Amino acid sequence: MADELTPETPEEEQPQKKHKQRKNGLYPGVSDELAENMRTGWADTELHGLEPIAQAAHTAARRAALSARFPGDRLVVPAGRLKTRSNDTEYPFRASTEYAYLTGDQSENGVLVLEPSGGTGHTATIYLLPRSDRENGEFWLSGQGELWVGRRHSLAEAEQLLGIPASDVRKLADELAEAEGPVRGVRGHDPVIEAALTDKVTKERDEELRVYLSEARAVKDEFEIGELQKAVDSTVRGFEDVVKVLDKAEATSERYIEGTFFLRARVEGNDVGYGSICAAGPHACTLHWVRNDGDVRSGDLLLLDAGVETHSLYTADVTRTLPINGTYTDIQRKIYDAVYESQEAGIAAVKPGAKFRDFHDASQHVLAEKLVEWGLLEGPVERVLELGLQRRWTLHGTGHMLGMDVHDCAAARTEAYVDGTLEPGVCLTVEPGLYFQADDLTVPEEYRGIGVRIEDDILVTEDGNRNLSDGLPRASADVEAWMARLKG
Ligand code: GLY
Ligand code: MN
Ligand code: MN
């Protein structure tokens, strides 16, 4: 990795001094002649007549709803900043969900501000880093100069693309510090903006904004549903990729599976929407197994829980539990089929007007029945459910909202989410599981070390639901036939 030139100019005179500048370069300073040379000879690359991004009309409607909810308040929604990984390297940037949802933009350091415009309305402005200045050398001497990080859109280009007036973000902190009137901000993404707002916001009022932006995302619009389907379709292809390389994973480790899925995510989407869980054998019993450094053995199961995130930041969240050699053993099939039956019951309970809890209850009921039938729990089933005894092996809730965050709408109030009612446009996962830990002495030995989860992404429709991830088989015989076909 190259390092930037170290400018000779004193720090206070350096361009973009608020932006990161790396000072440990080994290169000599910049002569006046070189500085002058670098100023000129560059073509004008300004883009004109740009079409708005596909979701521009939707983001405008979202901002209008936000504006109507908080009349008279200045609303500040940052994208966030780069986070240091080590020394002068950073984690890949991912814009805050709130910012991307309201703007369609994903620029680091971006901030959306809705300023009260008199009456009940607001004027929206998006604050962004402009193109790098060539006059003062910023473009090649600053760590955030375009020569280092790539071309940004000019403010005029951003306005055309996003349909929002754009302004220079480097002036925003000072402007906010001087702003009059009530302010609410989304916290946790941009410490510089938060510092400028310290005296103007309260935790309670900011929390109301966060809760609103979480609940507003529950019902997906047409654009969002299309993106979720894209995320799922790429995920289906990623699962197929994994099945095709299971022999290579056997020769190496779970990392081969993680890397294979990641390749699909990066080629077709933005990233994975969460750390892929590539859990072979007993690792399937660790709910968030993301170390992915274990052996992949014929005869064991592979629990693969992974999702592609699209370029617009919508993610899938899909799990399949696959026999690594292509055929379930009797005990694996017995447990798998029970989870499948539970998932079928759960999916059938997803429809408009149903309570959010209904699919969980329906799934858990089936699992409790199976555990009693197998003699692992003493009946009756209703008593088991009342005391929650099945949870030793079912471990987690049966699903959650899905969208730009894998656990979407997480700040929603209980009455709007867990105690709420399903309506068309809500997207959720149905993901029952059974997990028998390798050291669980309360079950017969043959169960130990087996973990099964089946997870699908379900959209509530006008008349029931649609399984967005039905491109992947679920029934055990179908999984085996699909694997046989892919493995050739
Ligand atoms: N992948 C995390 C979950 O299924 O909720
Ligand atoms: Mn999930
Ligand atoms: Mn999952």
Tab-separated table of C-alpha atoms and ligand atoms in Angstrom:
chain	number	residue	atom	x	y	z
A	1	MET	CA	0.000	0.000	0.000
A	2	ALA	CA	1.410	3.375	-0.953
A	3	ASP	CA	1.654	6.217	1.494
A	4	GLU	CA	0.802	9.842	0.823
A	5	LEU	CA	3.390	12.441	0.251
A	6	THR	CA	4.142	14.409	3.343
A	7	PRO	CA	3.442	18.064	2.575
A	8	GLU	CA	5.887	20.654	3.822
A	9	THR	CA	3.147	23.165	4.514
A	10	PRO	CA	2.542	23.761	8.216
A	11	GLU	CA	-0.441	21.797	9.545
A	12	GLU	CA	-2.701	24.825	10.000
A	13	GLU	CA	-2.260	25.755	6.355
A	14	GLN	CA	-2.809	22.299	4.978
A	15	PRO	CA	-5.935	21.735	2.955
A	16	GLN	CA	-8.805	19.773	4.533
A	17	LYS	CA	-7.073	19.826	7.888
A	18	LYS	CA	-10.169	18.413	9.506
A	19	HIS	CA	-9.732	15.318	7.386
A	20	LYS	CA	-7.297	12.616	8.063
A	21	GLN	CA	-3.762	13.252	6.914
A	22	ARG	CA	-1.162	10.584	7.169
A	23	LYS	CA	2.129	12.006	8.307
A	24	ASN	CA	4.439	9.072	8.387
A	25	GLY	CA	5.291	9.127	4.706
A	26	LEU	CA	8.828	8.489	3.657
A	27	TYR	CA	8.662	10.811	0.687
A	28	PRO	CA	10.305	14.233	0.616
A	29	GLY	CA	8.232	17.413	0.847
A	30	VAL	CA	6.541	19.135	-2.030
A	31	SER	CA	8.502	21.758	-3.911
A	32	ASP	CA	6.745	24.891	-5.138
A	33	GLU	CA	7.458	23.728	-8.669
A	34	LEU	CA	5.780	20.365	-8.116
A	35	ALA	CA	2.830	21.978	-6.352
A	36	GLU	CA	2.395	24.375	-9.264
A	37	ASN	CA	2.726	21.536	-11.755
A	38	MET	CA	0.028	19.506	-10.022
A	39	ARG	CA	-2.460	22.389	-10.094
A	40	THR	CA	-2.970	22.409	-13.814
A	41	GLY	CA	-3.459	20.206	-16.815
A	42	TRP	CA	-6.584	18.419	-15.638
A	43	ALA	CA	-9.685	17.990	-17.777
A	44	ASP	CA	-13.105	19.174	-16.626
A	45	THR	CA	-14.975	15.947	-15.811
A	46	GLU	CA	-18.200	17.475	-14.495
A	47	LEU	CA	-21.191	15.302	-15.439
A	48	HIS	CA	-24.363	16.932	-16.731
A	49	GLY	CA	-27.946	15.817	-17.279
A	50	LEU	CA	-27.801	12.939	-14.788
A	51	GLU	CA	-30.972	10.925	-14.222
A	52	PRO	CA	-32.232	10.605	-10.630
A	53	ILE	CA	-31.411	7.313	-8.895
A	54	ALA	CA	-34.111	4.631	-9.022
A	55	GLN	CA	-35.327	5.202	-5.459
A	56	ALA	CA	-35.383	9.038	-5.604
A	57	ALA	CA	-39.193	9.281	-5.564
A	58	HIS	CA	-39.352	6.827	-2.655
A	59	THR	CA	-36.747	8.646	-0.582
A	60	ALA	CA	-38.652	11.910	-1.179
A	61	ALA	CA	-41.830	10.293	0.175
A	62	ARG	CA	-39.901	9.018	3.215
A	63	ARG	CA	-38.533	12.494	3.932
A	64	ALA	CA	-42.015	13.963	3.597
A	65	ALA	CA	-43.376	11.476	6.149
A	66	LEU	CA	-40.477	12.246	8.485
A	67	SER	CA	-41.090	15.962	8.116
A	68	ALA	CA	-44.782	15.537	8.966
A	69	ARG	CA	-43.903	13.568	12.112
A	70	PHE	CA	-41.567	16.232	13.587
A	71	PRO	CA	-42.913	19.678	12.609
A	72	GLY	CA	-40.728	22.606	13.687
A	73	ASP	CA	-37.681	20.493	14.594
A	74	ARG	CA	-34.361	20.512	12.796
A	75	LEU	CA	-33.539	16.882	11.982
A	76	VAL	CA	-29.969	15.709	11.506
A	77	VAL	CA	-29.214	12.276	10.031
A	78	PRO	CA	-25.533	11.425	9.460
A	79	ALA	CA	-24.130	8.678	7.225
A	80	GLY	CA	-21.168	8.150	9.525
A	81	ARG	CA	-17.420	8.238	9.131
A	82	LEU	CA	-14.646	5.817	8.392
A	83	LYS	CA	-13.623	3.722	11.378
A	84	THR	CA	-10.004	2.830	11.987
A	85	ARG	CA	-9.153	-0.839	11.689
A	86	SER	CA	-5.473	-0.531	12.482
A	87	ASN	CA	-3.047	2.380	12.296
A	88	ASP	CA	-3.932	4.087	8.998
A	89	THR	CA	-6.248	1.452	7.534
A	90	GLU	CA	-10.001	1.592	7.871
A	91	TYR	CA	-12.921	-0.811	7.846
A	92	PRO	CA	-14.941	-0.795	4.645
A	93	PHE	CA	-17.435	2.028	4.941
A	94	ARG	CA	-21.137	1.278	5.253
A	95	ALA	CA	-23.474	4.267	5.447
A	96	SER	CA	-25.948	4.345	8.314
A	97	THR	CA	-29.229	2.706	7.485
A	98	GLU	CA	-31.203	5.814	8.462
A	99	TYR	CA	-29.221	8.042	6.109
A	100	ALA	CA	-29.326	5.631	3.169
A	101	TYR	CA	-33.058	5.061	3.707
A	102	LEU	CA	-33.825	8.783	3.558
A	103	THR	CA	-31.446	9.805	0.771
A	104	GLY	CA	-30.430	6.779	-1.313
A	105	ASP	CA	-26.875	8.066	-0.856
A	106	GLN	CA	-24.004	6.215	0.810
A	107	SER	CA	-21.214	8.797	0.992
A	108	GLU	CA	-18.983	8.726	4.026
A	109	ASN	CA	-19.276	11.966	6.066
A	110	GLY	CA	-22.628	12.777	4.407
A	111	VAL	CA	-25.367	14.318	6.550
A	112	LEU	CA	-29.020	14.903	5.748
A	113	VAL	CA	-30.538	17.934	7.454
A	114	LEU	CA	-34.226	18.790	7.444
A	115	GLU	CA	-34.575	22.405	8.448
A	116	PRO	CA	-37.980	23.755	9.518
A	117	SER	CA	-39.220	25.981	6.736
A	118	GLY	CA	-42.010	27.775	8.567
A	119	GLY	CA	-45.443	26.244	9.034
A	120	THR	CA	-45.093	22.491	9.355
A	121	GLY	CA	-42.733	21.736	6.494
A	122	HIS	CA	-38.994	21.310	6.184
A	123	THR	CA	-36.326	22.059	3.623
A	124	ALA	CA	-33.992	19.142	3.041
A	125	THR	CA	-30.288	19.621	2.347
A	126	ILE	CA	-27.714	16.920	1.892
A	127	TYR	CA	-24.273	17.887	3.160
A	128	LEU	CA	-21.437	16.143	1.346
A	129	LEU	CA	-17.736	16.367	0.736
A	130	PRO	CA	-17.396	18.214	-2.576
A	131	ARG	CA	-14.916	17.326	-5.313
A	132	SER	CA	-11.315	17.691	-4.133
A	133	ASP	CA	-9.770	21.088	-4.687
A	134	ARG	CA	-6.934	21.049	-7.228
A	135	GLU	CA	-5.848	24.611	-6.514
A	136	ASN	CA	-4.673	23.922	-2.969
A	137	GLY	CA	-3.396	20.402	-3.641
A	138	GLU	CA	-6.050	18.727	-1.516
A	139	PHE	CA	-6.826	16.177	-4.212
A	140	TRP	CA	-3.410	14.566	-4.016
A	141	LEU	CA	-2.070	15.634	-0.604
A	142	SER	CA	-5.006	14.828	1.656
A	143	GLY	CA	-5.887	11.337	2.853
A	144	GLN	CA	-9.400	11.953	1.584
A	145	GLY	CA	-8.259	13.491	-1.684
A	146	GLU	CA	-9.837	11.993	-4.750
A	147	LEU	CA	-6.497	10.862	-6.097
A	148	TRP	CA	-6.292	8.467	-3.128
A	149	VAL	CA	-9.890	7.405	-2.597
A	150	GLY	CA	-11.501	7.902	-6.001
A	151	ARG	CA	-13.666	10.498	-7.664
A	152	ARG	CA	-16.642	11.819	-5.729
A	153	HIS	CA	-19.714	13.367	-7.236
A	154	SER	CA	-19.695	17.142	-7.319
A	155	LEU	CA	-22.431	18.776	-5.281
A	156	ALA	CA	-24.265	19.645	-8.510
A	157	GLU	CA	-24.080	16.030	-9.660
A	158	ALA	CA	-25.314	14.777	-6.276
A	159	GLU	CA	-28.299	17.128	-6.488
A	160	GLN	CA	-29.303	15.702	-9.846
A	161	LEU	CA	-28.892	12.105	-8.710
A	162	LEU	CA	-30.557	12.375	-5.308
A	163	GLY	CA	-33.090	15.129	-5.935
A	164	ILE	CA	-31.903	16.975	-2.821
A	165	PRO	CA	-30.074	20.340	-2.713
A	166	ALA	CA	-26.457	19.676	-1.720
A	167	SER	CA	-24.024	21.721	0.323
A	168	ASP	CA	-20.435	21.427	1.600
A	169	VAL	CA	-20.351	19.256	4.728
A	170	ARG	CA	-17.184	20.896	5.986
A	171	LYS	CA	-19.253	23.929	6.980
A	172	LEU	CA	-21.997	21.956	8.691
A	173	ALA	CA	-20.620	21.515	12.222
A	174	ASP	CA	-20.190	25.300	12.593
A	175	GLU	CA	-23.632	25.943	11.118
A	176	LEU	CA	-25.246	23.473	13.496
A	177	ALA	CA	-23.416	24.891	16.487
A	178	GLU	CA	-24.980	28.278	15.679
A	179	ALA	CA	-28.440	26.962	14.754
A	180	GLU	CA	-31.458	28.163	16.737
A	181	GLY	CA	-34.508	26.122	17.670
A	182	PRO	CA	-35.179	22.495	18.588
A	183	VAL	CA	-32.947	19.822	17.070
A	184	ARG	CA	-33.060	16.035	16.907
A	185	GLY	CA	-30.201	13.898	15.664
A	186	VAL	CA	-29.564	10.262	14.900
A	187	ARG	CA	-26.754	9.215	17.217
A	188	GLY	CA	-23.972	6.703	16.978
A	189	HIS	CA	-22.587	7.438	13.525
A	190	ASP	CA	-20.760	10.764	13.421
A	191	PRO	CA	-18.948	12.054	16.523
A	192	VAL	CA	-18.100	15.394	14.885
A	193	ILE	CA	-21.733	16.200	14.168
A	194	GLU	CA	-22.804	14.923	17.572
A	195	ALA	CA	-20.256	17.180	19.268
A	196	ALA	CA	-21.716	20.161	17.411
A	197	LEU	CA	-25.184	19.236	18.677
A	198	THR	CA	-24.295	18.445	22.298
A	199	ASP	CA	-26.034	21.465	23.826
A	200	LYS	CA	-29.066	21.302	21.546
A	201	VAL	CA	-30.372	17.760	21.753
A	202	THR	CA	-31.695	15.464	24.454
A	203	LYS	CA	-31.443	11.704	24.644
A	204	GLU	CA	-35.215	11.326	24.856
A	205	ARG	CA	-35.954	13.443	21.793
A	206	ASP	CA	-33.226	11.770	19.747
A	207	GLU	CA	-34.603	8.400	20.772
A	208	GLU	CA	-38.030	9.384	19.413
A	209	LEU	CA	-36.398	10.102	16.059
A	210	ARG	CA	-34.566	6.760	16.103
A	211	VAL	CA	-37.744	4.892	16.970
A	212	TYR	CA	-39.697	6.655	14.231
A	213	LEU	CA	-37.059	5.810	11.611
A	214	SER	CA	-37.087	2.191	12.731
A	215	GLU	CA	-40.868	1.817	12.619
A	216	ALA	CA	-41.153	3.688	9.321
A	217	ARG	CA	-39.113	0.928	7.671
A	218	ALA	CA	-41.442	-1.917	8.665
A	219	VAL	CA	-43.655	-1.731	5.569
A	220	LYS	CA	-41.544	-1.954	2.442
A	221	ASP	CA	-42.354	0.003	-0.717
A	222	GLU	CA	-42.156	-1.397	-4.236
A	223	PHE	CA	-38.505	-0.445	-4.674
A	224	GLU	CA	-37.538	-2.113	-1.410
A	225	ILE	CA	-39.382	-5.329	-2.240
A	226	GLY	CA	-37.553	-5.469	-5.563
A	227	GLU	CA	-34.223	-4.988	-3.798
A	228	LEU	CA	-34.996	-7.671	-1.211
A	229	GLN	CA	-35.817	-10.086	-4.017
A	230	LYS	CA	-32.520	-9.206	-5.709
A	231	ALA	CA	-30.658	-9.824	-2.452
A	232	VAL	CA	-32.340	-13.193	-2.074
A	233	ASP	CA	-31.733	-14.193	-5.698
A	234	SER	CA	-28.005	-13.477	-5.347
A	235	THR	CA	-28.035	-15.393	-2.078
A	236	VAL	CA	-29.597	-18.393	-3.803
A	237	ARG	CA	-26.739	-18.325	-6.326
A	238	GLY	CA	-24.259	-18.018	-3.441
A	239	PHE	CA	-25.689	-21.161	-1.824
A	240	GLU	CA	-25.403	-22.990	-5.135
A	241	ASP	CA	-21.762	-21.870	-5.378
A	242	VAL	CA	-21.100	-23.352	-1.949
A	243	VAL	CA	-22.647	-26.732	-2.762
A	244	LYS	CA	-20.441	-26.941	-5.845
A	245	VAL	CA	-17.233	-26.519	-3.815
A	246	LEU	CA	-18.006	-28.659	-0.782
A	247	ASP	CA	-15.205	-31.059	-1.707
A	248	LYS	CA	-12.734	-28.152	-1.640
A	249	ALA	CA	-14.127	-27.072	1.738
A	250	GLU	CA	-13.595	-30.625	3.003
A	251	ALA	CA	-9.964	-30.341	1.962
A	252	THR	CA	-9.542	-26.988	3.708
A	253	SER	CA	-12.048	-25.572	6.217
A	254	GLU	CA	-15.277	-23.651	6.748
A	255	ARG	CA	-13.339	-20.621	5.481
A	256	TYR	CA	-13.635	-21.972	1.940
A	257	ILE	CA	-17.394	-21.757	2.281
A	258	GLU	CA	-17.250	-18.262	3.710
A	259	GLY	CA	-14.944	-17.110	0.908
A	260	THR	CA	-17.064	-18.722	-1.785
A	261	PHE	CA	-20.236	-17.032	-0.609
A	262	PHE	CA	-18.411	-13.737	-0.129
A	263	LEU	CA	-17.246	-13.797	-3.746
A	264	ARG	CA	-20.878	-13.943	-4.906
A	265	ALA	CA	-21.820	-11.154	-2.484
A	266	ARG	CA	-19.087	-8.853	-3.698
A	267	VAL	CA	-19.552	-9.559	-7.384
A	268	GLU	CA	-23.337	-9.152	-7.406
A	269	GLY	CA	-23.961	-6.943	-4.399
A	270	ASN	CA	-22.308	-4.565	-1.986
A	271	ASP	CA	-21.219	-7.073	0.629
A	272	VAL	CA	-22.656	-9.734	2.898
A	273	GLY	CA	-25.415	-8.252	5.066
A	274	TYR	CA	-23.899	-9.855	8.193
A	275	GLY	CA	-21.043	-12.184	8.991
A	276	SER	CA	-21.726	-15.477	7.226
A	277	ILE	CA	-22.323	-18.394	9.577
A	278	CYS	CA	-20.584	-21.387	7.981
A	279	ALA	CA	-21.063	-23.951	10.693
A	280	ALA	CA	-20.064	-27.552	10.009
A	281	GLY	CA	-20.772	-30.408	12.413
A	282	PRO	CA	-21.300	-29.340	16.043
A	283	HIS	CA	-20.550	-25.689	15.211
A	284	ALA	CA	-24.162	-25.552	13.985
A	285	CYS	CA	-25.164	-25.482	17.656
A	286	THR	CA	-23.356	-22.156	18.142
A	287	LEU	CA	-25.957	-19.697	16.959
A	288	HIS	CA	-23.603	-17.031	15.656
A	289	TRP	CA	-20.643	-19.151	14.604
A	290	VAL	CA	-18.654	-16.714	12.463
A	291	ARG	CA	-15.113	-17.870	13.235
A	292	ASN	CA	-15.584	-20.356	10.403
A	293	ASP	CA	-12.255	-22.018	11.014
A	294	GLY	CA	-13.429	-25.582	11.585
A	295	ASP	CA	-13.199	-28.776	9.602
A	296	VAL	CA	-15.825	-29.752	7.049
A	297	ARG	CA	-16.427	-33.511	7.247
A	298	SER	CA	-18.404	-35.924	5.131
A	299	GLY	CA	-21.246	-37.313	7.232
A	300	ASP	CA	-21.740	-34.059	9.141
A	301	LEU	CA	-24.223	-31.298	8.457
A	302	LEU	CA	-23.342	-27.818	7.261
A	303	LEU	CA	-25.517	-25.023	8.620
A	304	LEU	CA	-25.045	-22.099	6.245
A	305	ASP	CA	-26.705	-18.840	7.316
A	306	ALA	CA	-25.761	-16.091	4.880
A	307	GLY	CA	-27.180	-13.163	2.943
A	308	VAL	CA	-26.067	-10.932	0.106
A	309	GLU	CA	-26.552	-7.191	0.653
A	310	THR	CA	-27.479	-5.317	-2.527
A	311	HIS	CA	-25.803	-2.134	-3.709
A	312	SER	CA	-28.726	-0.223	-2.180
A	313	LEU	CA	-28.069	-2.009	1.169
A	314	TYR	CA	-31.002	-4.435	1.396
A	315	THR	CA	-29.992	-7.826	2.720
A	316	ALA	CA	-31.235	-11.375	2.507
A	317	ASP	CA	-31.013	-13.687	5.542
A	318	VAL	CA	-31.260	-17.330	4.531
A	319	THR	CA	-30.272	-20.580	6.222
A	320	ARG	CA	-30.055	-24.080	4.872
A	321	THR	CA	-28.728	-27.083	6.766
A	322	LEU	CA	-27.120	-29.413	4.255
A	323	PRO	CA	-25.676	-32.928	4.463
A	324	ILE	CA	-22.056	-32.380	3.451
A	325	ASN	CA	-21.920	-35.664	1.514
A	326	GLY	CA	-25.334	-35.070	-0.061
A	327	THR	CA	-27.445	-37.492	2.029
A	328	TYR	CA	-28.926	-36.998	5.501
A	329	THR	CA	-28.369	-39.792	8.028
A	330	ASP	CA	-31.505	-41.138	9.712
A	331	ILE	CA	-31.119	-39.052	12.853
A	332	GLN	CA	-30.171	-35.935	10.853
A	333	ARG	CA	-33.228	-36.427	8.665
A	334	LYS	CA	-35.510	-36.929	11.656
A	335	ILE	CA	-34.401	-33.658	13.228
A	336	TYR	CA	-34.349	-31.838	9.887
A	337	ASP	CA	-37.853	-32.934	8.966
A	338	ALA	CA	-39.158	-31.771	12.353
A	339	VAL	CA	-37.664	-28.320	11.815
A	340	TYR	CA	-39.093	-28.270	8.290
A	341	GLU	CA	-42.568	-29.121	9.601
A	342	SER	CA	-42.191	-26.380	12.200
A	343	GLN	CA	-41.150	-23.890	9.527
A	344	GLU	CA	-44.107	-24.867	7.342
A	345	ALA	CA	-46.449	-24.147	10.246
A	346	GLY	CA	-44.692	-20.830	10.872
A	347	ILE	CA	-44.853	-19.690	7.248
A	348	ALA	CA	-48.549	-20.602	7.067
A	349	ALA	CA	-49.196	-18.233	9.978
A	350	VAL	CA	-47.711	-15.220	8.140
A	351	LYS	CA	-50.589	-13.200	6.685
A	352	PRO	CA	-52.101	-9.749	6.974
A	353	GLY	CA	-54.031	-9.267	10.190
A	354	ALA	CA	-52.098	-12.000	12.033
A	355	LYS	CA	-50.184	-11.009	15.135
A	356	PHE	CA	-46.403	-10.876	14.715
A	357	ARG	CA	-46.104	-13.542	17.419
A	358	ASP	CA	-48.364	-16.037	15.625
A	359	PHE	CA	-45.714	-17.570	13.384
A	360	HIS	CA	-43.388	-17.997	16.338
A	361	ASP	CA	-46.101	-19.703	18.367
A	362	ALA	CA	-47.058	-21.984	15.471
A	363	SER	CA	-43.450	-23.041	14.892
A	364	GLN	CA	-42.702	-23.581	18.560
A	365	HIS	CA	-45.816	-25.702	18.951
A	366	VAL	CA	-44.581	-28.177	16.348
A	367	LEU	CA	-41.109	-28.343	17.884
A	368	ALA	CA	-42.527	-28.933	21.359
A	369	GLU	CA	-44.702	-31.739	19.979
A	370	LYS	CA	-41.664	-33.397	18.404
A	371	LEU	CA	-39.584	-33.134	21.557
A	372	VAL	CA	-42.382	-34.767	23.553
A	373	GLU	CA	-42.905	-37.428	20.873
A	374	TRP	CA	-39.182	-38.280	20.941
A	375	GLY	CA	-39.281	-38.626	24.722
A	376	LEU	CA	-36.903	-35.725	25.341
A	377	LEU	CA	-39.584	-33.808	27.244
A	378	GLU	CA	-42.469	-34.981	29.321
A	379	GLY	CA	-45.892	-33.851	28.019
A	380	PRO	CA	-48.432	-32.521	27.761
A	381	VAL	CA	-47.243	-30.162	25.022
A	382	GLU	CA	-49.235	-27.238	26.421
A	383	ARG	CA	-47.379	-27.520	29.736
A	384	VAL	CA	-44.034	-27.650	27.917
A	385	LEU	CA	-44.919	-24.483	26.008
A	386	GLU	CA	-46.242	-22.724	29.097
A	387	LEU	CA	-42.981	-23.352	30.936
A	388	GLY	CA	-40.882	-22.795	27.789
A	389	LEU	CA	-39.058	-26.099	28.334
A	390	GLN	CA	-38.510	-26.639	24.593
A	391	ARG	CA	-36.227	-23.628	24.605
A	392	ARG	CA	-33.270	-25.697	25.834
A	393	TRP	CA	-33.084	-26.868	22.207
A	394	THR	CA	-34.946	-24.207	20.205
A	395	LEU	CA	-32.856	-21.399	21.715
A	396	HIS	CA	-33.992	-18.335	19.749
A	397	GLY	CA	-37.071	-16.542	18.494
A	398	THR	CA	-38.502	-17.818	15.224
A	399	GLY	CA	-37.882	-14.716	13.160
A	400	HIS	CA	-37.458	-10.995	12.804
A	401	MET	CA	-38.108	-8.135	10.419
A	402	LEU	CA	-35.746	-7.957	7.456
A	403	GLY	CA	-34.670	-5.020	5.324
A	404	MET	CA	-31.627	-2.757	5.222
A	405	ASP	CA	-30.594	-4.210	8.572
A	406	VAL	CA	-30.661	-7.960	8.921
A	407	HIS	CA	-32.483	-7.457	12.220
A	408	ASP	CA	-34.482	-4.590	10.795
A	409	CYS	CA	-36.597	-2.093	12.706
A	410	ALA	CA	-34.767	-3.054	15.900
A	411	ALA	CA	-35.590	0.220	17.676
A	412	ALA	CA	-39.343	-0.125	17.098
A	413	ARG	CA	-41.583	-0.086	20.151
A	414	THR	CA	-42.811	-3.461	21.374
A	415	GLU	CA	-46.394	-2.554	20.489
A	416	ALA	CA	-45.354	-1.763	16.919
A	417	TYR	CA	-43.247	-4.889	16.438
A	418	VAL	CA	-43.360	-7.952	18.697
A	419	ASP	CA	-46.890	-7.159	19.891
A	420	GLY	CA	-47.897	-5.731	16.525
A	421	THR	CA	-50.001	-6.950	13.619
A	422	LEU	CA	-48.703	-7.983	10.195
A	423	GLU	CA	-49.670	-5.974	7.140
A	424	PRO	CA	-48.846	-6.216	3.442
A	425	GLY	CA	-45.299	-5.053	2.708
A	426	VAL	CA	-43.792	-6.340	5.949
A	427	CYS	CA	-40.852	-8.679	5.314
A	428	LEU	CA	-39.677	-11.117	7.948
A	429	THR	CA	-37.687	-14.281	8.406
A	430	VAL	CA	-39.154	-17.584	9.564
A	431	GLU	CA	-36.269	-19.566	10.999
A	432	PRO	CA	-37.025	-22.276	13.529
A	433	GLY	CA	-34.199	-24.500	14.689
A	434	LEU	CA	-33.256	-27.390	16.941
A	435	TYR	CA	-29.812	-27.508	18.471
A	436	PHE	CA	-28.451	-30.406	20.489
A	437	GLN	CA	-25.156	-29.322	22.003
A	438	ALA	CA	-22.275	-31.794	21.813
A	439	ASP	CA	-22.056	-31.842	25.621
A	440	ASP	CA	-25.786	-32.126	26.346
A	441	LEU	CA	-26.122	-35.162	28.590
A	442	THR	CA	-29.925	-34.919	28.687
A	443	VAL	CA	-30.343	-36.259	25.148
A	444	PRO	CA	-29.294	-39.622	23.668
A	445	GLU	CA	-25.806	-39.588	22.206
A	446	GLU	CA	-26.994	-39.806	18.602
A	447	TYR	CA	-28.584	-36.326	18.892
A	448	ARG	CA	-25.489	-34.617	20.268
A	449	GLY	CA	-23.681	-32.198	18.011
A	450	ILE	CA	-26.576	-31.852	15.567
A	451	GLY	CA	-27.937	-28.377	14.872
A	452	VAL	CA	-30.564	-27.617	12.239
A	453	ARG	CA	-32.048	-24.273	11.189
A	454	ILE	CA	-34.096	-23.511	8.100
A	455	GLU	CA	-34.598	-19.819	7.387
A	456	ASP	CA	-36.590	-18.133	4.641
A	457	ASP	CA	-37.450	-14.531	3.826
A	458	ILE	CA	-41.192	-14.056	3.752
A	459	LEU	CA	-43.082	-11.048	2.405
A	460	VAL	CA	-46.576	-10.387	3.734
A	461	THR	CA	-48.921	-9.885	0.750
A	462	GLU	CA	-52.557	-8.789	0.439
A	463	ASP	CA	-53.771	-12.365	0.606
A	464	GLY	CA	-51.116	-14.212	2.572
A	465	ASN	CA	-47.399	-14.300	1.942
A	466	ARG	CA	-44.719	-14.858	-0.639
A	467	ASN	CA	-41.552	-16.795	0.083
A	468	LEU	CA	-38.833	-14.676	-1.517
A	469	SER	CA	-36.281	-17.452	-0.985
A	470	ASP	CA	-38.216	-20.338	-2.482
A	471	GLY	CA	-35.472	-20.580	-5.120
A	472	LEU	CA	-33.768	-22.867	-2.603
A	473	PRO	CA	-35.271	-26.253	-1.715
A	474	ARG	CA	-36.396	-26.893	1.848
A	475	ALA	CA	-37.826	-30.421	2.137
A	476	SER	CA	-35.047	-32.926	2.894
A	477	ALA	CA	-35.572	-35.002	-0.270
A	478	ASP	CA	-35.581	-31.837	-2.379
A	479	VAL	CA	-32.362	-30.634	-0.762
A	480	GLU	CA	-30.694	-33.947	-1.565
A	481	ALA	CA	-31.883	-33.886	-5.185
A	482	TRP	CA	-30.728	-30.285	-5.586
A	483	MET	CA	-27.294	-31.079	-4.156
A	484	ALA	CA	-26.916	-34.132	-6.386
A	485	ARG	CA	-27.750	-32.017	-9.416
A	486	LEU	CA	-25.265	-29.278	-8.503
A	487	LYS	CA	-22.469	-31.637	-7.599
A	488	GLY	CA	-22.997	-33.318	-10.984
B	1	GLY	N1	-28.300	-14.417	10.586
B	1	GLY	C1	-28.805	-13.994	11.818
B	1	GLY	C2	-30.194	-14.387	11.985
B	1	GLY	O1	-30.611	-15.335	11.361
B	1	GLY	O2	-30.947	-13.760	12.647
B	2	MN	MN	-32.478	-14.332	10.742
B	3	MN	MN	-29.904	-15.944	9.471
